[in-house]
């Protein structure tokens, strides 16, 4: 049996940061190769010097490695069919342009070389996603575009064909903006007498019903999403489903699971909608799945140094959807942990359901203060046990005791985590300081109320 090893490539132009469409193209190319034990290549397409952005190549390497899309061959890892940077392949393009002239597939136009299009008939090509497409060979449909510019550098339209052939690419995965040029690429392959690879054109990604996702319109790049606190595996999982469906209900896939499941037949022609709310949902899943100490390491750079990330992480584990939620008060009230304002409303201590009010809270806190002062060790279990004992001793509702301490240490009526967790995160000194502030203020309030009597 004759089997060809599948070889795919991601061929970004170093023109800026990695956009979401780029991540998806890279991912699909990777998955098609890995699904059948093939090779995934990285090729840098830098022949358009005007659009070249310094640092963009490193950003591409970083983003791909960050999400585990490791390439088998590429500029920095080498391989048998290099170099993998187009600007280092200049001589090759000239050589092949000359050969194409001899074969009658091109003509000279001054210092440039243009593609020769036979003007009669039509060209039919096949795309794995969009099917069979026929384009008339007339000048309105196919122009005799430049292949080699007068500066000796190739255009994309020429370089992609030469490189994909020389690099043994079997499946060309790319965005739908290239679909209209595939007929011209077919003509080039035929002029050279080369085997035509399988085109796998992926659908557009939209920001809404009528607009493409666009950096200029403020849509995030991969790097932006990471900075906002999305996890690489969540981005990959979500992006995989933007234009591809595994069939069935399953949503969550790791990268190896995606490689197992991926099938070109599941790629859709219709545009896919990028939905950040859905991405948050995927991200929340991956946060909940991760070990809590891993989460602690990830939130450490996002919280003030005086807070212990190990103690805070369990509070956040089931509550945040992105790492960025940690600093977003509209999503999760946490600010009181490091930025405590002492003048919260004392009415927070009133709670009918827990049969408590400011006077009861003062009694609770006065009872708790010395107990907390001598508690050993200062741990979640010990603090919780102390509170349970206090509930029995004071013959109050649980809510009255827990609520009083919660308000005292947070200045909030609702908090992520109970008072014992908050005290543990805050540490003994800060917790006691806040309890004393509450006692002070409640005592003054009592004085005011007495005078009014
Ligand atoms: N350099 C092209 C781009 O970044 C690559 C297109 C392709 O994958 O062939 O859009």
CSV table of C-alpha atoms and ligand atoms in Angstrom, one decimal:
chain,number,residue,atom,x,y,z
A,1,UNK,CA,0.0,0.0,0.0
A,2,UNK,CA,1.2,3.5,-0.9
A,3,UNK,CA,0.9,6.0,1.9
A,4,UNK,CA,2.0,9.6,1.9
A,5,UNK,CA,2.9,11.2,5.1
A,6,UNK,CA,0.7,14.2,5.7
A,7,UNK,CA,2.6,17.4,5.8
A,8,UNK,CA,1.0,20.7,6.7
A,9,UNK,CA,2.4,24.2,7.3
A,10,UNK,CA,1.6,27.4,9.1
A,11,UNK,CA,2.9,30.2,7.0
A,12,UNK,CA,2.4,33.5,8.8
A,13,UNK,CA,3.7,36.8,7.6
A,14,UNK,CA,5.5,38.7,10.4
A,15,UNK,CA,3.2,41.7,10.3
A,16,UNK,CA,2.2,42.0,14.0
A,17,UNK,CA,0.8,40.0,16.8
A,18,UNK,CA,-0.9,36.7,16.4
A,19,UNK,CA,-4.6,37.1,15.6
A,20,UNK,CA,-7.3,34.6,16.4
A,21,UNK,CA,-7.7,33.6,12.8
A,22,UNK,CA,-4.0,32.8,12.7
A,23,UNK,CA,-4.2,30.7,15.8
A,24,UNK,CA,-7.1,28.7,14.2
A,25,UNK,CA,-5.3,28.3,10.9
A,26,UNK,CA,-2.2,27.1,12.7
A,27,UNK,CA,-4.3,24.8,14.9
A,28,UNK,CA,-6.2,23.2,12.0
A,29,UNK,CA,-2.9,22.6,10.1
A,30,UNK,CA,-1.4,21.1,13.2
A,31,UNK,CA,-4.4,18.9,13.8
A,32,UNK,CA,-4.6,17.6,10.3
A,33,UNK,CA,-0.9,16.6,10.4
A,34,UNK,CA,-1.1,15.1,13.9
A,35,UNK,CA,-4.3,13.2,13.3
A,36,UNK,CA,-2.4,10.9,11.0
A,37,UNK,CA,1.1,11.1,12.5
A,38,UNK,CA,2.3,13.6,10.0
A,39,UNK,CA,4.5,16.7,10.2
A,40,UNK,CA,3.6,20.3,10.9
A,41,UNK,CA,6.0,22.9,9.6
A,42,UNK,CA,6.4,26.6,10.3
A,43,UNK,CA,7.4,28.9,7.4
A,44,UNK,CA,7.9,32.6,7.8
A,45,UNK,CA,6.6,34.6,4.8
A,46,UNK,CA,8.6,37.8,5.0
A,47,UNK,CA,9.0,38.8,1.4
A,48,UNK,CA,6.8,41.9,1.8
A,49,UNK,CA,9.4,44.1,3.5
A,50,UNK,CA,7.0,47.0,3.8
A,51,UNK,CA,4.7,45.1,6.1
A,52,UNK,CA,7.5,43.6,8.2
A,53,UNK,CA,7.2,44.3,11.9
A,54,UNK,CA,10.2,44.0,14.1
A,55,UNK,CA,9.7,41.4,16.8
A,56,UNK,CA,6.7,39.8,15.1
A,57,UNK,CA,8.6,36.5,14.4
A,58,UNK,CA,9.4,36.1,18.1
A,59,UNK,CA,5.8,36.8,18.9
A,60,UNK,CA,4.7,34.0,16.5
A,61,UNK,CA,7.2,31.6,18.1
A,62,UNK,CA,6.1,32.5,21.6
A,63,UNK,CA,2.3,32.2,20.9
A,64,UNK,CA,2.6,28.9,19.1
A,65,UNK,CA,4.8,27.3,21.7
A,66,UNK,CA,2.7,28.8,24.5
A,67,UNK,CA,-0.3,26.8,23.3
A,68,UNK,CA,1.6,23.7,22.4
A,69,UNK,CA,1.5,23.9,18.6
A,70,UNK,CA,5.1,22.8,18.3
A,71,UNK,CA,6.4,22.5,14.7
A,72,UNK,CA,8.5,19.6,13.5
A,73,UNK,CA,10.4,21.7,11.0
A,74,UNK,CA,10.9,25.4,10.9
A,75,UNK,CA,13.3,28.3,11.0
A,76,UNK,CA,14.7,27.7,14.5
A,77,UNK,CA,14.5,23.9,14.6
A,78,UNK,CA,15.7,23.3,11.1
A,79,UNK,CA,14.7,20.4,8.8
A,80,UNK,CA,15.6,18.8,5.5
A,81,UNK,CA,13.8,21.3,3.2
A,82,UNK,CA,14.9,24.6,4.6
A,83,UNK,CA,15.6,27.4,4.9
A,84,UNK,CA,12.1,28.1,6.3
A,85,UNK,CA,12.3,31.8,6.0
A,86,UNK,CA,11.3,33.1,2.6
A,87,UNK,CA,13.8,36.0,2.5
A,88,UNK,CA,16.5,33.3,2.7
A,89,UNK,CA,15.1,31.5,-0.3
A,90,UNK,CA,15.5,34.3,-2.8
A,91,UNK,CA,17.7,32.3,-5.2
A,92,UNK,CA,15.2,29.5,-5.4
A,93,UNK,CA,12.4,31.7,-6.5
A,94,UNK,CA,14.5,33.3,-9.3
A,95,UNK,CA,15.5,29.8,-10.4
A,96,UNK,CA,11.9,28.6,-10.5
A,97,UNK,CA,10.7,31.8,-12.2
A,98,UNK,CA,13.2,31.3,-15.0
A,99,UNK,CA,12.1,27.7,-15.3
A,100,UNK,CA,8.5,28.8,-15.6
A,101,UNK,CA,9.5,31.2,-18.4
A,102,UNK,CA,10.9,28.2,-20.3
A,103,UNK,CA,7.8,26.1,-19.6
A,104,UNK,CA,5.6,28.9,-21.0
A,105,UNK,CA,3.8,29.6,-17.7
A,106,UNK,CA,5.2,33.1,-17.3
A,107,UNK,CA,6.4,36.1,-19.3
A,108,UNK,CA,8.8,39.0,-18.7
A,109,UNK,CA,7.4,42.4,-18.1
A,110,UNK,CA,10.4,44.7,-17.7
A,111,UNK,CA,12.4,43.5,-14.7
A,112,UNK,CA,9.4,41.6,-13.4
A,113,UNK,CA,8.1,38.2,-14.3
A,114,UNK,CA,4.3,37.7,-14.6
A,115,UNK,CA,2.1,34.7,-14.7
A,116,UNK,CA,0.9,33.7,-18.2
A,117,UNK,CA,-2.9,32.8,-18.2
A,118,UNK,CA,-4.2,30.8,-21.2
A,119,UNK,CA,-7.1,33.0,-22.1
A,120,UNK,CA,-9.5,30.4,-23.4
A,121,UNK,CA,-11.6,28.0,-21.3
A,122,UNK,CA,-11.8,27.8,-17.5
A,123,UNK,CA,-9.9,26.4,-14.6
A,124,UNK,CA,-11.5,24.0,-12.2
A,125,UNK,CA,-9.9,23.4,-8.8
A,126,UNK,CA,-11.0,21.4,-5.8
A,127,UNK,CA,-11.1,22.6,-2.2
A,128,UNK,CA,-11.6,20.1,0.6
A,129,UNK,CA,-14.1,22.4,2.3
A,130,UNK,CA,-15.7,24.5,-0.5
A,131,UNK,CA,-15.8,21.7,-3.1
A,132,UNK,CA,-15.3,22.1,-6.8
A,133,UNK,CA,-14.9,25.7,-8.1
A,134,UNK,CA,-14.6,26.7,-11.7
A,135,UNK,CA,-13.1,30.0,-12.7
A,136,UNK,CA,-13.2,31.4,-16.3
A,137,UNK,CA,-9.7,32.1,-17.6
A,138,UNK,CA,-10.8,35.6,-18.8
A,139,UNK,CA,-9.0,38.7,-17.8
A,140,UNK,CA,-11.8,39.8,-15.5
A,141,UNK,CA,-11.5,36.6,-13.4
A,142,UNK,CA,-7.8,36.0,-13.5
A,143,UNK,CA,-5.1,38.6,-13.9
A,144,UNK,CA,-1.6,37.9,-15.1
A,145,UNK,CA,-0.2,38.9,-11.7
A,146,UNK,CA,3.4,39.5,-10.9
A,147,UNK,CA,5.3,36.4,-9.7
A,148,UNK,CA,8.8,37.9,-9.3
A,149,UNK,CA,9.1,41.6,-8.6
A,150,UNK,CA,11.8,43.8,-10.1
A,151,UNK,CA,13.6,43.7,-6.8
A,152,UNK,CA,14.0,39.9,-7.3
A,153,UNK,CA,11.6,39.0,-4.4
A,154,UNK,CA,8.6,36.8,-5.1
A,155,UNK,CA,5.0,37.7,-4.5
A,156,UNK,CA,3.0,35.6,-2.1
A,157,UNK,CA,1.2,34.1,-5.2
A,158,UNK,CA,4.4,32.6,-6.5
A,159,UNK,CA,6.3,31.9,-3.3
A,160,UNK,CA,3.5,29.9,-1.7
A,161,UNK,CA,3.3,27.5,-4.7
A,162,UNK,CA,7.1,27.0,-5.0
A,163,UNK,CA,7.6,26.5,-1.2
A,164,UNK,CA,4.6,24.3,-0.7
A,165,UNK,CA,5.9,22.0,-3.5
A,166,UNK,CA,9.5,22.0,-2.4
A,167,UNK,CA,8.6,21.4,1.2
A,168,UNK,CA,6.3,18.5,0.3
A,169,UNK,CA,3.2,20.0,1.8
A,170,UNK,CA,0.2,17.7,1.2
A,171,UNK,CA,-2.5,19.9,2.7
A,172,UNK,CA,-2.6,23.7,2.4
A,173,UNK,CA,-4.7,25.1,5.2
A,174,UNK,CA,-5.5,28.8,4.9
A,175,UNK,CA,-8.1,31.5,5.2
A,176,UNK,CA,-10.9,32.1,2.7
A,177,UNK,CA,-9.3,35.3,1.4
A,178,UNK,CA,-7.1,33.0,-0.7
A,179,UNK,CA,-9.9,30.9,-2.2
A,180,UNK,CA,-10.3,33.2,-5.2
A,181,UNK,CA,-6.6,32.7,-6.1
A,182,UNK,CA,-6.5,28.9,-5.9
A,183,UNK,CA,-7.3,28.7,-9.7
A,184,UNK,CA,-4.1,30.6,-10.4
A,185,UNK,CA,-2.1,28.4,-8.1
A,186,UNK,CA,-3.5,25.4,-9.9
A,187,UNK,CA,-2.3,26.8,-13.2
A,188,UNK,CA,1.2,27.3,-11.7
A,189,UNK,CA,1.3,23.7,-10.3
A,190,UNK,CA,0.2,22.4,-13.7
A,191,UNK,CA,2.8,24.5,-15.7
A,192,UNK,CA,5.5,23.0,-13.5
A,193,UNK,CA,4.0,19.6,-13.7
A,194,UNK,CA,3.7,19.3,-10.0
A,195,UNK,CA,1.2,17.5,-7.9
A,196,UNK,CA,-1.5,19.8,-6.6
A,197,UNK,CA,-1.8,19.7,-2.8
A,198,UNK,CA,-5.2,19.4,-1.1
A,199,UNK,CA,-6.5,22.9,-0.4
A,200,UNK,CA,-8.3,23.2,3.0
A,201,UNK,CA,-9.9,26.7,3.1
A,202,UNK,CA,-11.2,27.6,6.5
A,203,UNK,CA,-14.2,29.9,6.9
A,204,UNK,CA,-14.2,33.5,8.1
A,205,UNK,CA,-14.3,34.4,11.7
A,206,UNK,CA,-16.8,37.2,12.4
A,207,UNK,CA,-17.2,39.7,15.2
A,208,UNK,CA,-20.9,40.1,14.4
A,209,UNK,CA,-23.3,39.2,11.7
A,210,UNK,CA,-21.7,41.5,9.1
A,211,UNK,CA,-18.2,42.2,10.2
A,212,UNK,CA,-15.0,40.1,10.2
A,213,UNK,CA,-13.0,39.9,13.4
A,214,UNK,CA,-10.6,42.7,13.2
A,215,UNK,CA,-7.7,44.0,15.3
A,216,UNK,CA,-8.5,47.5,14.1
A,217,UNK,CA,-12.1,47.3,15.3
A,218,UNK,CA,-10.7,46.4,18.7
A,219,UNK,CA,-11.0,42.6,18.6
A,220,UNK,CA,-8.4,40.9,20.7
A,221,UNK,CA,-5.3,39.1,19.4
A,222,UNK,CA,-4.1,35.9,21.0
A,223,UNK,CA,-1.7,37.9,23.2
A,224,UNK,CA,-4.5,40.2,24.3
A,225,UNK,CA,-6.6,37.3,25.4
A,226,UNK,CA,-3.6,35.9,27.4
A,227,UNK,CA,-3.2,39.2,29.1
A,228,UNK,CA,-6.9,39.3,29.9
A,229,UNK,CA,-6.4,36.0,31.8
A,230,UNK,CA,-7.5,33.4,29.3
A,231,UNK,CA,-5.7,30.1,29.3
A,232,UNK,CA,-4.0,28.8,26.1
A,233,UNK,CA,-5.8,25.4,26.3
A,234,UNK,CA,-9.2,27.2,26.6
A,235,UNK,CA,-8.4,29.4,23.7
A,236,UNK,CA,-7.3,26.5,21.6
A,237,UNK,CA,-10.4,24.4,22.6
A,238,UNK,CA,-12.7,27.2,21.7
A,239,UNK,CA,-11.0,28.3,18.5
A,240,UNK,CA,-11.0,24.6,17.3
A,241,UNK,CA,-14.8,24.8,17.3
A,242,UNK,CA,-14.9,28.1,15.4
A,243,UNK,CA,-15.7,26.5,12.0
A,244,UNK,CA,-15.2,22.9,12.9
A,245,UNK,CA,-17.6,20.5,14.5
A,246,UNK,CA,-16.7,17.1,15.8
A,247,UNK,CA,-20.4,16.1,15.6
A,248,UNK,CA,-22.2,15.3,18.8
A,249,UNK,CA,-22.5,17.3,22.0
A,250,UNK,CA,-19.0,17.1,23.4
A,251,UNK,CA,-17.3,20.5,23.9
A,252,UNK,CA,-14.2,20.0,25.9
A,253,UNK,CA,-11.1,18.7,24.2
A,254,UNK,CA,-7.4,18.8,25.1
A,255,UNK,CA,-4.9,19.3,22.2
A,256,UNK,CA,-4.2,15.5,21.9
A,257,UNK,CA,-7.9,14.8,22.0
A,258,UNK,CA,-8.5,17.3,19.3
A,259,UNK,CA,-5.8,15.7,17.2
A,260,UNK,CA,-7.6,12.4,17.6
A,261,UNK,CA,-11.0,13.7,16.7
A,262,UNK,CA,-10.1,16.1,14.0
A,263,UNK,CA,-11.6,15.4,10.6
A,264,UNK,CA,-11.5,17.8,7.6
A,265,UNK,CA,-15.1,16.8,6.8
A,266,UNK,CA,-16.2,18.6,10.0
A,267,UNK,CA,-15.0,22.0,8.8
A,268,UNK,CA,-17.8,24.3,7.8
A,269,UNK,CA,-18.1,26.7,4.9
A,270,UNK,CA,-20.2,29.2,6.9
A,271,UNK,CA,-18.6,32.0,8.8
A,272,UNK,CA,-18.1,31.4,12.5
A,273,UNK,CA,-18.9,33.9,15.2
A,274,UNK,CA,-16.3,34.7,17.8
A,275,UNK,CA,-18.2,34.9,21.1
A,276,UNK,CA,-16.2,36.1,24.1
A,277,UNK,CA,-18.9,34.9,26.5
A,278,UNK,CA,-18.6,31.4,25.1
A,279,UNK,CA,-14.8,31.7,25.4
A,280,UNK,CA,-15.2,32.7,29.1
A,281,UNK,CA,-17.3,29.5,29.6
A,282,UNK,CA,-14.5,27.4,28.2
A,283,UNK,CA,-12.0,29.2,30.2
A,284,UNK,CA,-13.9,28.7,33.5
A,285,UNK,CA,-14.0,25.0,32.8
A,286,UNK,CA,-10.2,24.9,32.5
A,287,UNK,CA,-9.7,26.9,35.6
A,288,UNK,CA,-11.9,24.6,37.6
A,289,UNK,CA,-10.0,21.6,36.2
A,290,UNK,CA,-6.6,22.8,37.2
A,291,UNK,CA,-4.9,21.9,40.5
A,292,UNK,CA,-5.4,24.8,43.0
A,293,UNK,CA,-1.7,25.3,43.4
A,294,UNK,CA,-1.3,25.8,39.7
A,295,UNK,CA,-4.0,28.5,39.9
A,296,UNK,CA,-2.1,30.1,42.8
A,297,UNK,CA,1.0,30.4,40.7
A,298,UNK,CA,-1.1,32.0,37.9
A,299,UNK,CA,-2.8,34.6,40.1
A,300,UNK,CA,0.3,35.6,42.0
A,301,UNK,CA,1.3,38.3,39.5
A,302,UNK,CA,-2.2,39.7,39.5
A,303,UNK,CA,-2.6,40.3,43.3
A,304,UNK,CA,-0.8,42.6,45.7
A,305,UNK,CA,2.4,41.0,47.1
A,306,UNK,CA,1.2,41.1,50.7
A,307,UNK,CA,-1.6,38.6,49.9
A,308,UNK,CA,-0.8,34.9,49.9
A,309,UNK,CA,-1.8,33.5,46.6
A,310,UNK,CA,-1.9,29.9,48.0
A,311,UNK,CA,-4.5,30.9,50.5
A,312,UNK,CA,-6.5,33.0,48.0
A,313,UNK,CA,-6.6,30.5,45.2
A,314,UNK,CA,-9.1,28.1,46.9
A,315,UNK,CA,-11.5,31.0,47.2
A,316,UNK,CA,-11.2,31.8,43.5
A,317,UNK,CA,-11.0,28.3,42.0
A,318,UNK,CA,-14.7,27.8,41.5
A,319,UNK,CA,-15.6,31.5,41.2
A,320,UNK,CA,-13.5,33.1,38.5
A,321,UNK,CA,-13.9,32.6,34.7
A,322,UNK,CA,-10.6,34.3,33.7
A,323,UNK,CA,-7.5,35.2,35.6
A,324,UNK,CA,-8.4,38.8,34.9
A,325,UNK,CA,-11.6,38.5,37.0
A,326,UNK,CA,-9.3,38.7,40.0
A,327,UNK,CA,-8.8,42.4,39.4
A,328,UNK,CA,-12.3,43.1,38.0
A,329,UNK,CA,-14.6,44.3,40.8
A,330,UNK,CA,-17.6,44.2,38.5
A,331,UNK,CA,-17.2,40.4,38.3
A,332,UNK,CA,-15.8,39.5,41.7
A,333,UNK,CA,-15.6,41.7,44.8
A,334,UNK,CA,-12.1,41.2,46.2
A,335,UNK,CA,-10.6,44.6,46.5
A,336,UNK,CA,-11.4,44.8,50.2
A,337,UNK,CA,-8.7,42.2,50.7
A,338,UNK,CA,-5.9,44.7,49.9
A,339,UNK,CA,-7.8,48.0,49.8
A,340,UNK,CA,-10.0,48.1,52.9
A,341,UNK,CA,-12.1,51.1,53.5
A,342,UNK,CA,-13.0,51.6,57.1
A,343,UNK,CA,-16.1,53.6,56.6
A,344,UNK,CA,-18.5,51.0,55.3
A,345,UNK,CA,-22.2,51.3,56.4
A,346,UNK,CA,-22.7,49.9,59.9
A,347,UNK,CA,-26.2,48.9,58.8
A,348,UNK,CA,-24.5,46.0,57.1
A,349,UNK,CA,-24.5,44.4,60.6
A,350,UNK,CA,-28.3,44.4,60.6
A,351,UNK,CA,-29.8,41.2,59.3
A,352,UNK,CA,-33.4,40.2,60.2
A,353,UNK,CA,-33.1,36.7,58.9
A,354,UNK,CA,-30.1,36.0,61.2
A,355,UNK,CA,-31.9,37.9,64.0
A,356,UNK,CA,-29.0,40.3,64.4
A,357,UNK,CA,-28.2,43.9,64.4
A,358,UNK,CA,-25.4,46.3,65.3
A,359,UNK,CA,-25.8,45.8,69.0
A,360,UNK,CA,-25.7,42.0,68.7
A,361,UNK,CA,-22.7,42.2,66.3
A,362,UNK,CA,-20.8,44.3,68.9
A,363,UNK,CA,-21.4,41.5,71.4
A,364,UNK,CA,-20.2,38.9,69.0
A,365,UNK,CA,-17.1,40.7,68.0
A,366,UNK,CA,-16.2,41.6,71.6
A,367,UNK,CA,-16.5,37.9,72.4
A,368,UNK,CA,-14.5,36.8,69.3
A,369,UNK,CA,-11.6,39.3,69.6
A,370,UNK,CA,-9.7,37.7,72.6
A,371,UNK,CA,-10.4,34.2,71.2
A,372,UNK,CA,-9.0,35.1,67.9
A,373,UNK,CA,-6.0,36.8,69.6
A,374,UNK,CA,-4.9,33.6,71.3
A,375,UNK,CA,-5.9,31.1,68.5
A,376,UNK,CA,-3.2,28.7,67.6
A,377,UNK,CA,-2.5,28.0,64.8
A,378,UNK,CA,-4.0,30.6,62.6
A,379,UNK,CA,-5.5,28.2,60.2
A,380,UNK,CA,-8.8,27.8,58.3
A,381,UNK,CA,-9.9,24.8,60.4
A,382,UNK,CA,-9.1,26.4,63.7
A,383,UNK,CA,-10.9,29.7,62.8
A,384,UNK,CA,-13.9,27.8,61.6
A,385,UNK,CA,-14.0,25.7,64.8
A,386,UNK,CA,-13.7,28.8,66.9
A,387,UNK,CA,-16.7,30.3,65.1
A,388,UNK,CA,-18.8,27.1,65.6
A,389,UNK,CA,-18.0,27.1,69.3
A,390,UNK,CA,-19.0,30.8,69.5
A,391,UNK,CA,-22.3,30.1,67.9
A,392,UNK,CA,-23.1,27.5,70.7
A,393,UNK,CA,-21.7,29.6,73.5
A,394,UNK,CA,-23.5,32.8,72.5
A,395,UNK,CA,-26.7,30.9,71.6
A,396,UNK,CA,-27.1,32.9,68.4
A,397,UNK,CA,-27.9,31.9,64.9
A,398,UNK,CA,-24.9,30.9,62.8
A,399,UNK,CA,-25.6,33.8,60.5
A,400,UNK,CA,-25.3,36.3,63.4
A,401,UNK,CA,-21.8,35.1,64.3
A,402,UNK,CA,-20.4,34.4,60.9
A,403,UNK,CA,-22.1,37.6,59.5
A,404,UNK,CA,-20.6,39.8,62.1
A,405,UNK,CA,-17.1,38.7,61.4
A,406,UNK,CA,-17.6,38.7,57.7
A,407,UNK,CA,-18.7,42.4,57.7
A,408,UNK,CA,-16.0,43.3,60.1
A,409,UNK,CA,-13.2,41.9,58.0
A,410,UNK,CA,-14.5,42.9,54.6
A,411,UNK,CA,-16.9,45.8,54.9
A,412,UNK,CA,-19.1,43.8,52.5
A,413,UNK,CA,-22.4,41.9,53.0
A,414,UNK,CA,-21.4,39.2,50.6
A,415,UNK,CA,-17.9,38.0,49.9
A,416,UNK,CA,-16.3,35.2,48.0
A,417,UNK,CA,-15.6,32.7,50.8
A,418,UNK,CA,-16.8,32.8,54.3
A,419,UNK,CA,-15.3,34.8,57.2
A,420,UNK,CA,-12.9,31.9,58.2
A,421,UNK,CA,-11.5,31.8,54.7
A,422,UNK,CA,-11.2,35.6,54.6
A,423,UNK,CA,-9.4,35.7,58.0
A,424,UNK,CA,-7.0,33.0,56.8
A,425,UNK,CA,-6.2,35.0,53.7
A,426,UNK,CA,-5.8,38.3,55.6
A,427,UNK,CA,-3.7,36.8,58.3
A,428,UNK,CA,-4.0,37.3,62.0
A,429,UNK,CA,-2.7,40.9,62.3
A,430,UNK,CA,-4.9,42.4,59.6
A,431,UNK,CA,-8.0,40.4,60.6
A,432,UNK,CA,-7.6,41.6,64.3
A,433,UNK,CA,-7.0,45.2,63.1
A,434,UNK,CA,-10.3,45.1,61.2
A,435,UNK,CA,-12.2,43.5,64.1
A,436,UNK,CA,-11.0,46.2,66.4
A,437,UNK,CA,-12.0,48.9,64.0
A,438,UNK,CA,-15.5,47.4,63.8
A,439,UNK,CA,-15.8,47.2,67.6
A,440,UNK,CA,-14.7,50.8,67.9
A,441,UNK,CA,-17.2,52.0,65.4
A,442,UNK,CA,-20.0,49.9,66.8
A,443,UNK,CA,-19.2,51.2,70.3
A,444,UNK,CA,-19.4,54.8,69.1
A,445,UNK,CA,-22.7,54.0,67.3
A,446,UNK,CA,-24.0,52.6,70.6
A,447,UNK,CA,-23.0,55.9,72.3
A,448,UNK,CA,-24.9,57.9,69.7
A,449,UNK,CA,-27.9,55.6,70.1
A,450,UNK,CA,-27.8,55.9,74.0
A,451,UNK,CA,-27.8,59.7,73.7
A,452,UNK,CA,-30.8,59.6,71.5
A,453,UNK,CA,-32.7,57.5,74.0
B,1,LIG,N1,1.6,34.5,4.6
B,1,LIG,C1,0.2,34.3,4.4
B,1,LIG,C2,-0.6,35.0,5.5
B,1,LIG,O1,0.0,35.3,6.6
B,1,LIG,C3,-0.1,32.8,4.5
B,1,LIG,C4,-1.2,32.3,3.8
B,1,LIG,C5,-1.0,30.8,3.7
B,1,LIG,O2,-1.2,30.1,4.7
B,1,LIG,O3,-0.7,30.3,2.6
B,1,LIG,O4,-1.7,35.4,5.4
